[in-house]
XYZ file of C-alpha atoms in Angstrom:
536
model
C -31.014 21.021 -32.451
C -30.710 24.553 -31.112
C -27.353 26.245 -31.175
C -25.694 26.933 -27.792
C -26.766 30.556 -27.924
C -30.399 29.512 -28.215
C -30.589 26.597 -25.810
C -31.927 28.670 -22.970
C -34.650 31.264 -22.702
C -33.033 33.737 -20.344
C -36.175 35.790 -19.859
C -38.522 32.948 -18.996
C -38.662 31.473 -15.510
C -40.621 28.377 -16.680
C -37.626 27.449 -18.842
C -35.750 26.596 -15.620
C -38.492 24.164 -14.667
C -38.589 22.811 -18.199
C -34.840 22.202 -18.227
C -35.112 20.369 -14.908
C -38.027 18.309 -16.183
C -35.975 17.096 -19.122
C -33.364 15.918 -16.633
C -36.159 13.840 -15.089
C -37.036 15.860 -11.991
C -40.075 17.875 -11.004
C -39.595 21.323 -9.509
C -39.783 20.959 -5.717
C -37.919 24.052 -4.530
C -38.783 27.696 -4.896
C -36.406 29.406 -7.332
C -35.448 32.397 -5.206
C -31.694 32.734 -5.840
C -30.665 35.507 -8.228
C -27.392 35.278 -10.169
C -25.478 37.356 -7.619
C -26.870 35.242 -4.787
C -25.779 32.056 -6.540
C -22.299 33.584 -6.689
C -22.729 34.500 -3.042
C -23.141 30.937 -1.827
C -20.066 29.821 -3.765
C -17.977 32.721 -2.488
C -19.256 32.548 1.093
C -18.439 28.827 1.334
C -14.865 29.697 0.412
C -15.024 32.197 3.297
C -11.724 33.620 2.204
C -10.030 35.247 5.182
C -11.398 32.897 7.879
C -10.394 29.892 5.767
C -6.935 31.332 5.242
C -6.677 31.842 8.991
C -7.599 28.199 9.630
C -4.919 26.762 7.335
C -2.076 29.295 7.581
C -0.299 26.633 9.634
C 0.282 24.650 6.413
C 1.999 27.514 4.571
C 4.260 29.185 7.134
C 6.458 26.158 7.973
C 6.581 24.932 4.363
C 8.121 27.866 2.584
C 7.132 30.918 4.605
C 6.692 34.020 2.401
C 7.428 32.130 -0.829
C 4.674 29.644 -0.011
C 2.223 32.393 0.889
C 2.767 34.419 -2.272
C 3.841 32.036 -5.010
C 2.305 28.825 -3.718
C -1.062 30.554 -3.616
C -0.597 31.995 -7.124
C 0.274 28.622 -8.644
C -2.648 26.838 -6.984
C -5.112 29.551 -7.970
C -4.279 29.099 -11.661
C -4.835 25.336 -11.546
C -7.983 25.674 -9.454
C -9.408 27.873 -12.191
C -9.036 24.952 -14.616
C -11.207 22.843 -12.291
C -13.751 25.645 -11.996
C -14.006 26.029 -15.774
C -14.488 22.286 -16.315
C -17.215 22.108 -13.658
C -18.868 25.278 -14.935
C -19.265 23.780 -18.404
C -20.955 20.683 -16.960
C -23.114 22.811 -14.662
C -24.369 24.825 -17.612
C -25.266 21.697 -19.578
C -27.220 20.000 -16.763
C -27.961 22.172 -13.716
C -29.368 19.917 -10.988
C -28.759 19.667 -7.239
C -27.136 16.258 -7.599
C -24.982 17.545 -10.435
C -21.749 15.596 -9.975
C -23.173 12.090 -9.750
C -25.865 12.958 -12.297
C -23.188 14.021 -14.792
C -21.254 10.833 -14.075
C -24.300 8.687 -14.797
C -25.041 10.668 -17.940
C -21.583 10.618 -19.511
C -19.868 7.457 -18.202
C -20.041 4.234 -20.196
C -23.114 2.092 -19.411
C -20.837 -0.635 -18.046
C -19.309 1.562 -15.335
C -21.771 4.367 -14.787
C -23.644 2.705 -11.933
C -20.639 2.144 -9.673
C -18.991 5.433 -10.683
C -22.153 7.446 -9.989
C -22.405 5.644 -6.647
C -18.815 6.537 -5.693
C -19.215 10.140 -6.826
C -22.500 10.513 -4.942
C -20.982 9.258 -1.705
C -17.680 11.124 -2.099
C -19.475 14.367 -2.861
C -21.852 13.920 0.059
C -19.129 12.953 2.526
C -16.777 15.625 1.174
C -19.392 18.266 1.914
C -20.161 16.769 5.327
C -16.439 16.730 6.161
C -16.183 20.282 4.818
C -18.956 21.333 7.196
C -17.162 19.591 10.056
C -13.883 21.308 9.183
C -15.562 24.697 8.824
C -17.429 24.552 12.112
C -14.484 23.068 13.971
C -12.335 25.898 12.626
C -14.962 28.367 13.802
C -14.982 26.806 17.263
C -11.175 26.987 17.460
C -11.208 30.620 16.326
C -13.850 31.480 18.920
C -11.755 29.858 21.623
C -8.683 31.746 20.354
C -10.625 34.987 20.830
C -11.406 33.993 24.429
C -7.731 33.179 24.971
C -6.706 36.593 23.640
C -9.361 38.316 25.767
C -8.044 36.654 28.934
C -4.395 37.402 28.106
C -3.735 33.715 27.531
C -4.981 32.523 30.930
C -7.785 30.501 29.319
C -6.631 27.389 27.462
C -9.613 25.510 25.992
C -9.910 21.748 26.285
C -11.007 19.484 23.451
C -14.319 18.922 25.257
C -15.051 22.642 25.519
C -14.202 23.178 21.851
C -16.443 20.254 20.889
C -19.340 21.715 22.883
C -18.994 24.985 20.970
C -18.769 22.971 17.741
C -22.079 21.225 18.468
C -23.732 24.549 19.299
C -22.553 25.947 15.965
C -23.997 22.961 14.099
C -27.350 23.485 15.816
C -27.411 27.159 14.843
C -26.479 26.368 11.259
C -29.133 23.670 11.082
C -31.796 26.184 12.058
C -30.667 28.754 9.492
C -30.252 26.240 6.647
C -33.795 25.005 7.297
C -35.309 28.427 6.638
C -37.220 29.240 3.461
C -35.158 29.477 0.288
C -35.973 33.168 -0.095
C -34.482 33.891 3.347
C -31.326 31.879 2.695
C -30.966 33.555 -0.706
C -31.250 37.093 0.698
C -28.596 36.287 3.298
C -26.054 35.770 0.520
C -25.902 39.501 -0.158
C -24.854 40.078 3.447
C -22.284 37.301 3.175
C -20.723 38.824 0.043
C -20.438 42.293 1.553
C -18.941 41.041 4.825
C -16.398 38.811 3.093
C -15.224 41.492 0.661
C -15.059 44.220 3.318
C -13.102 41.926 5.627
C -10.556 41.214 2.902
C -10.206 44.884 1.951
C -9.859 45.867 5.609
C -6.966 43.449 6.110
C -5.276 44.569 2.885
C -5.527 48.261 3.854
C -5.340 48.345 7.667
C -2.673 45.735 8.423
C 0.199 47.509 6.601
C -0.760 50.818 8.226
C -0.831 49.422 11.766
C 2.153 47.059 11.648
C 5.027 48.150 13.941
C 8.379 48.628 12.240
C 9.891 45.518 13.868
C 7.355 43.318 12.088
C 7.615 44.971 8.661
C 9.512 42.966 6.077
C 11.395 44.028 2.977
C 10.129 43.265 -0.518
C 12.993 40.825 -1.060
C 11.909 38.832 2.002
C 8.176 39.064 1.292
C 8.561 37.802 -2.285
C 11.678 35.654 -1.938
C 12.142 34.631 1.697
C 12.005 30.873 2.248
C 11.576 28.961 5.499
C 11.492 25.209 5.988
C 10.606 24.261 9.554
C 9.369 20.693 9.141
C 12.374 18.914 7.654
C 11.202 18.002 4.165
C 13.468 18.874 1.208
C 12.838 22.486 0.227
C 11.095 21.699 -3.048
C 8.738 19.205 -1.511
C 8.061 21.477 1.458
C 6.919 24.126 -0.999
C 4.590 21.588 -2.628
C 3.091 20.717 0.769
C 2.279 24.402 1.282
C -0.318 23.967 -1.471
C -2.559 22.436 1.194
C -3.452 25.948 2.371
C -4.990 27.226 -0.911
C -6.381 23.763 -1.727
C -8.434 23.849 1.448
C -9.269 27.550 1.285
C -10.544 27.676 -2.304
C -12.762 24.633 -2.027
C -16.420 23.739 -2.070
C -16.974 25.832 -5.178
C -19.412 23.228 -6.499
C -21.920 24.797 -4.089
C -23.728 26.752 -6.861
C -24.437 23.413 -8.565
C -26.218 22.094 -5.489
C -28.592 25.037 -5.270
C -29.201 25.131 -9.028
C -32.790 23.934 -8.537
C -33.356 27.050 -6.410
C -31.734 29.462 -8.877
C -33.264 31.537 -11.617
C -31.610 31.216 -15.033
C -29.580 28.324 -13.643
C -27.810 27.334 -16.869
C -26.118 30.729 -16.929
C -26.037 31.729 -13.262
C -24.473 28.492 -11.960
C -21.367 28.337 -14.219
C -20.547 32.006 -13.844
C -20.965 31.719 -10.073
C -18.419 28.882 -9.971
C -15.874 30.698 -12.117
C -16.469 34.047 -10.416
C -16.092 32.662 -6.893
C -12.763 30.985 -7.687
C -11.417 34.025 -9.554
C -12.342 36.550 -6.855
C -11.022 34.267 -4.107
C -7.776 33.724 -5.993
C -7.109 37.424 -6.552
C -8.164 38.686 -3.112
C -6.432 35.776 -1.385
C -3.165 36.507 -3.192
C -3.354 40.154 -2.144
C -3.942 39.165 1.494
C -1.007 36.759 1.417
C 1.266 39.477 0.040
C 0.213 41.783 2.878
C 0.836 39.050 5.465
C 4.266 38.337 3.972
C 5.155 42.032 4.404
C 3.696 42.332 7.908
C 4.364 39.098 9.843
C 8.011 39.630 10.805
C 10.699 37.007 10.316
C 10.388 34.934 13.506
C 8.081 32.310 12.058
C 8.708 29.781 14.810
C 7.301 32.164 17.417
C 4.186 32.661 15.288
C 3.583 28.921 15.188
C 4.465 28.334 18.844
C 2.588 31.251 20.392
C 0.238 30.246 23.258
C -2.679 31.832 21.354
C -2.560 28.663 19.262
C -3.623 30.297 16.009
C -0.969 31.713 13.629
C -3.212 34.304 11.990
C -4.492 35.498 15.355
C -0.878 35.757 16.536
C 0.087 37.920 13.547
C -2.878 40.202 14.165
C -2.046 40.392 17.885
C 1.559 41.366 17.141
C 0.453 44.115 14.752
C -2.843 45.401 16.130
C -2.570 44.720 19.837
C -5.102 43.010 22.053
C -8.126 45.230 21.400
C -7.528 45.568 17.682
C -7.111 41.819 17.325
C -10.302 41.117 19.238
C -12.194 43.538 17.012
C -10.894 41.919 13.814
C -11.138 38.400 15.162
C -14.769 38.841 16.162
C -15.555 39.628 12.516
C -13.487 36.638 11.401
C -15.527 34.356 13.669
C -18.774 35.863 12.363
C -17.755 35.279 8.742
C -16.659 31.737 9.544
C -20.074 31.218 11.104
C -21.765 32.451 7.918
C -19.491 30.177 5.929
C -20.779 27.208 7.921
C -24.349 28.199 7.129
C -23.685 28.163 3.387
C -21.743 24.903 3.636
C -24.634 23.158 5.372
C -27.080 24.601 2.827
C -25.111 23.142 -0.098
C -24.465 19.886 1.761
C -28.149 19.402 2.533
C -29.137 19.936 -1.114
C -26.648 17.307 -2.277
C -27.853 14.945 0.447
C -31.451 15.587 -0.580
C -30.687 14.969 -4.258
C -28.847 11.705 -3.611
C -31.655 10.524 -1.344
C -34.186 11.497 -4.038
C -32.484 8.952 -6.284
C -32.432 6.353 -3.520
C -28.678 6.374 -2.999
C -28.536 6.873 0.790
C -29.618 4.807 3.778
C -33.015 6.030 5.022
C -33.544 7.811 1.702
C -37.360 7.993 2.107
C -36.840 9.904 5.358
C -34.116 12.208 4.037
C -35.952 12.915 0.764
C -38.650 15.184 2.145
C -39.511 18.830 1.559
C -40.935 20.733 4.506
C -44.321 22.100 3.483
C -43.910 25.356 5.367
C -40.374 26.323 4.298
C -40.169 24.336 1.042
C -36.666 23.277 2.036
C -35.177 19.804 2.743
C -35.243 20.066 6.540
C -34.625 16.350 7.117
C -31.575 16.462 4.853
C -30.287 19.511 6.748
C -30.402 17.799 10.116
C -29.129 14.488 8.775
C -26.067 16.288 7.385
C -25.534 18.164 10.648
C -25.790 14.935 12.654
C -23.158 13.125 10.587
C -20.892 16.188 10.849
C -21.280 16.048 14.612
C -20.144 12.408 14.568
C -17.100 13.361 12.481
C -16.276 16.024 15.048
C -15.741 13.295 17.639
C -12.466 12.542 15.834
C -11.108 15.698 17.471
C -10.690 13.756 20.708
C -8.153 11.573 18.882
C -5.784 14.545 18.618
C -4.499 17.029 16.009
C -3.750 14.270 13.493
C -7.427 13.366 13.396
C -8.360 17.029 12.889
C -5.999 17.154 9.930
C -7.625 13.998 8.534
C -11.015 15.756 8.537
C -9.569 18.660 6.543
C -7.890 16.293 4.098
C -10.960 14.066 3.716
C -13.001 17.086 2.664
C -10.555 17.961 -0.116
C -9.873 14.365 -1.211
C -13.569 13.474 -1.315
C -14.336 16.681 -3.177
C -11.664 16.097 -5.808
C -12.704 12.499 -6.359
C -16.256 13.696 -6.956
C -14.998 16.439 -9.309
C -12.537 14.363 -11.330
C -14.772 11.416 -12.245
C -17.572 13.335 -14.036
C -15.054 15.638 -15.758
C -13.144 12.613 -17.060
C -16.344 10.705 -17.887
C -17.490 13.458 -20.201
C -14.537 12.775 -22.524
C -13.886 9.079 -21.870
C -17.433 7.745 -21.671
C -18.226 8.040 -25.354
C -21.612 9.682 -24.759
C -22.960 12.567 -26.808
C -22.194 16.024 -25.439
C -24.601 18.927 -25.722
C -23.240 22.160 -24.194
C -25.222 24.769 -22.341
C -24.876 28.544 -22.732
C -21.481 28.423 -20.966
C -19.143 26.386 -23.146
C -15.368 26.155 -23.582
C -15.655 24.822 -27.113
C -12.464 23.195 -28.368
C -10.660 24.169 -25.157
C -12.900 21.874 -23.120
C -10.634 18.816 -23.461
C -7.285 20.439 -22.560
C -8.892 22.301 -19.661
C -10.424 19.057 -18.372
C -7.131 17.179 -18.757
C -5.223 19.769 -16.712
C -7.999 19.866 -14.099
C -8.050 16.096 -13.583
C -4.245 15.835 -13.504
C -4.058 18.591 -10.901
C -6.682 16.923 -8.713
C -4.872 13.570 -8.808
C -1.653 15.354 -7.850
C -3.439 17.215 -5.037
C -4.919 14.073 -3.503
C -1.450 12.497 -3.475
C 0.194 15.372 -1.595
C -2.705 15.418 0.861
C -1.569 11.995 2.052
C 1.876 13.089 3.283
C 2.564 13.787 6.965
C 3.629 17.186 8.233
C 7.236 16.070 8.761
C 9.328 13.120 7.564
C 9.628 10.141 9.921
C 6.448 10.937 11.854
C 5.432 9.424 15.162
C 1.944 8.043 15.657
C 0.763 11.480 16.799
C 2.264 13.209 13.753
C 1.102 10.711 11.170
C -1.275 11.795 8.404
C -4.234 9.442 8.586
C -5.946 10.882 5.523
C -5.157 7.873 3.359
C -6.604 5.559 5.997
C -9.768 7.637 6.397
C -10.176 8.308 2.682
C -9.263 4.775 1.631
C -11.534 3.366 4.297
C -14.364 5.505 3.004
C -13.897 4.351 -0.604
C -13.698 0.700 0.533
C -16.832 1.128 2.629
C -18.660 2.601 -0.372
C -17.642 -0.324 -2.581
C -18.498 -2.924 0.070
C -21.928 -1.365 0.481
C -22.368 -1.296 -3.289
C -21.372 -4.928 -3.906
C -22.815 -6.391 -0.700
C -24.806 -9.576 -1.463
C -28.569 -9.081 -1.792
C -28.684 -5.707 -0.011
C -25.912 -3.854 -1.862
C -26.492 -0.930 -4.206
C -25.562 -3.052 -7.215
C -28.919 -4.807 -6.779
C -31.163 -1.747 -6.517
C -29.350 1.533 -7.302
C -30.359 2.659 -10.793
C -28.972 6.169 -10.917
C -31.112 9.298 -11.306
C -34.818 8.587 -10.960
C -37.706 10.299 -12.713
C -39.853 12.228 -10.240
C -42.209 13.918 -12.707
C -45.805 13.514 -11.624
C -48.190 12.006 -14.142
C -45.420 11.059 -16.572
C -44.249 7.499 -17.068
C -40.553 7.128 -17.625
C -39.263 4.545 -20.045
C -35.623 5.559 -19.954
C -33.441 8.516 -19.082
C -31.986 10.515 -21.992
C -28.320 9.747 -22.585
C -27.468 13.446 -22.695
C -29.054 16.623 -21.334
C -31.582 18.161 -23.716
C -31.559 21.914 -24.405
C -34.069 23.801 -22.311
C -35.641 25.485 -25.302
C -36.354 22.096 -26.858
C -37.463 20.776 -23.500
C -40.052 23.468 -23.137
C -41.629 22.524 -26.407
C -41.613 18.799 -25.704
C -43.154 19.245 -22.264
C -45.841 21.531 -23.647
C -46.633 18.958 -26.304
C -46.869 16.241 -23.699
C -49.264 18.279 -21.570
C -51.394 19.090 -24.628
C -51.659 15.410 -25.454
C -52.648 14.624 -21.894
C -55.299 17.334 -21.858
C -56.601 16.114 -25.199
């Protein structure tokens, strides 16, 4: 067996294909993503400042400055534990269906079928809900810009916002269907725009803030506000929803691993790098906001603009300055939606490749011209459009979409991480390995995700009415129940036909799937031997 330092030939492109072949799949995509572009898709899905703008409403009433500064810092540390645990798995077995593939590989034979099924559906629906939340947030931000431009005379209806939402999905579907090389090159633009936007806010906002909105250091780092009625400690915990939503979707590099060069190294470092950069830059932005938002938090939340971040910018930069900044925010949010749909479509494609989805033969198709999964792109966009209809049920339903994305994501993250240590299967690390720290890191990551899903279920305020209720547990629980019913359904359920990852190698019979990923260097030799035997 090769040592971890020798498991991967970093200078040989065919080693990527060889590593994928050992996992049981033939190379169907063009490997056009460089390491920085793999990082780009992970970082652009986080879409730092636009995402922070979308969920600032969770932090301001649940702690105010303390929530912004210290709530973000605490969450960022724990999110890094999740990133490290996923990165180690992504290095060992880089495939587009990574999460459910890892579950099948490392879970016990008794439970791996149902667990891989749940992870596959939670990951797919989490990404679909993430796309819905991203594009709905973009639509709301666009409408906020119109409201600012008309001095508040335009108040968008739910129908108008939904129409914009559908238009955004159509645009993203077109872009995500383009050739891999085009989508990959776009990531460089996404990185530059995101970083420049963050730096601009950090530098410009303090300079332009009027004196009446400037706060002291004691208020920025120690001021506490509780506007929703929960006990102070629990209110602070609920403010974690803002960073939990913002720094999410960082499994995206895993889903484009079959389009990445040097995937066993590029994918894990992209995951870790995206979370680290987002954590640091996001903390700096929150500190700036805490210094520059004033102390009248209720007016920020109740402003007719309807968007707390836009209100803060309007107070500090004026109408024209806010429109200029907000137009960039909307553009970055749009780019974020493009990356989200790209990752979502690759996961959908991978799960359909293994027969896990309804209409899998239709979804599992590569367009001959673009060499991308066009059917999976539009299938994902269509389901996201259906989720968007929940917006007509009111703000509580919108919140459920946000929460479903995080809850589904964390379910899909936690099961393979736990399975690696509890399943009793042999572990073979890739180039990125935590060594003896793997177990404690995984334990902290899983515990944090369980805790996060629990707090996601609480309503905004105690004693909620029907309109203020948090329906996440109903939506999330309903989704899990639906998955299990579909799995165990008599005759037609997945228990009767779903057999986990399927071998797609042409001209190679498959007797059984290896219990653990095989090092790429060894894989290259075994595949070469097999081809020699066939030629002979």
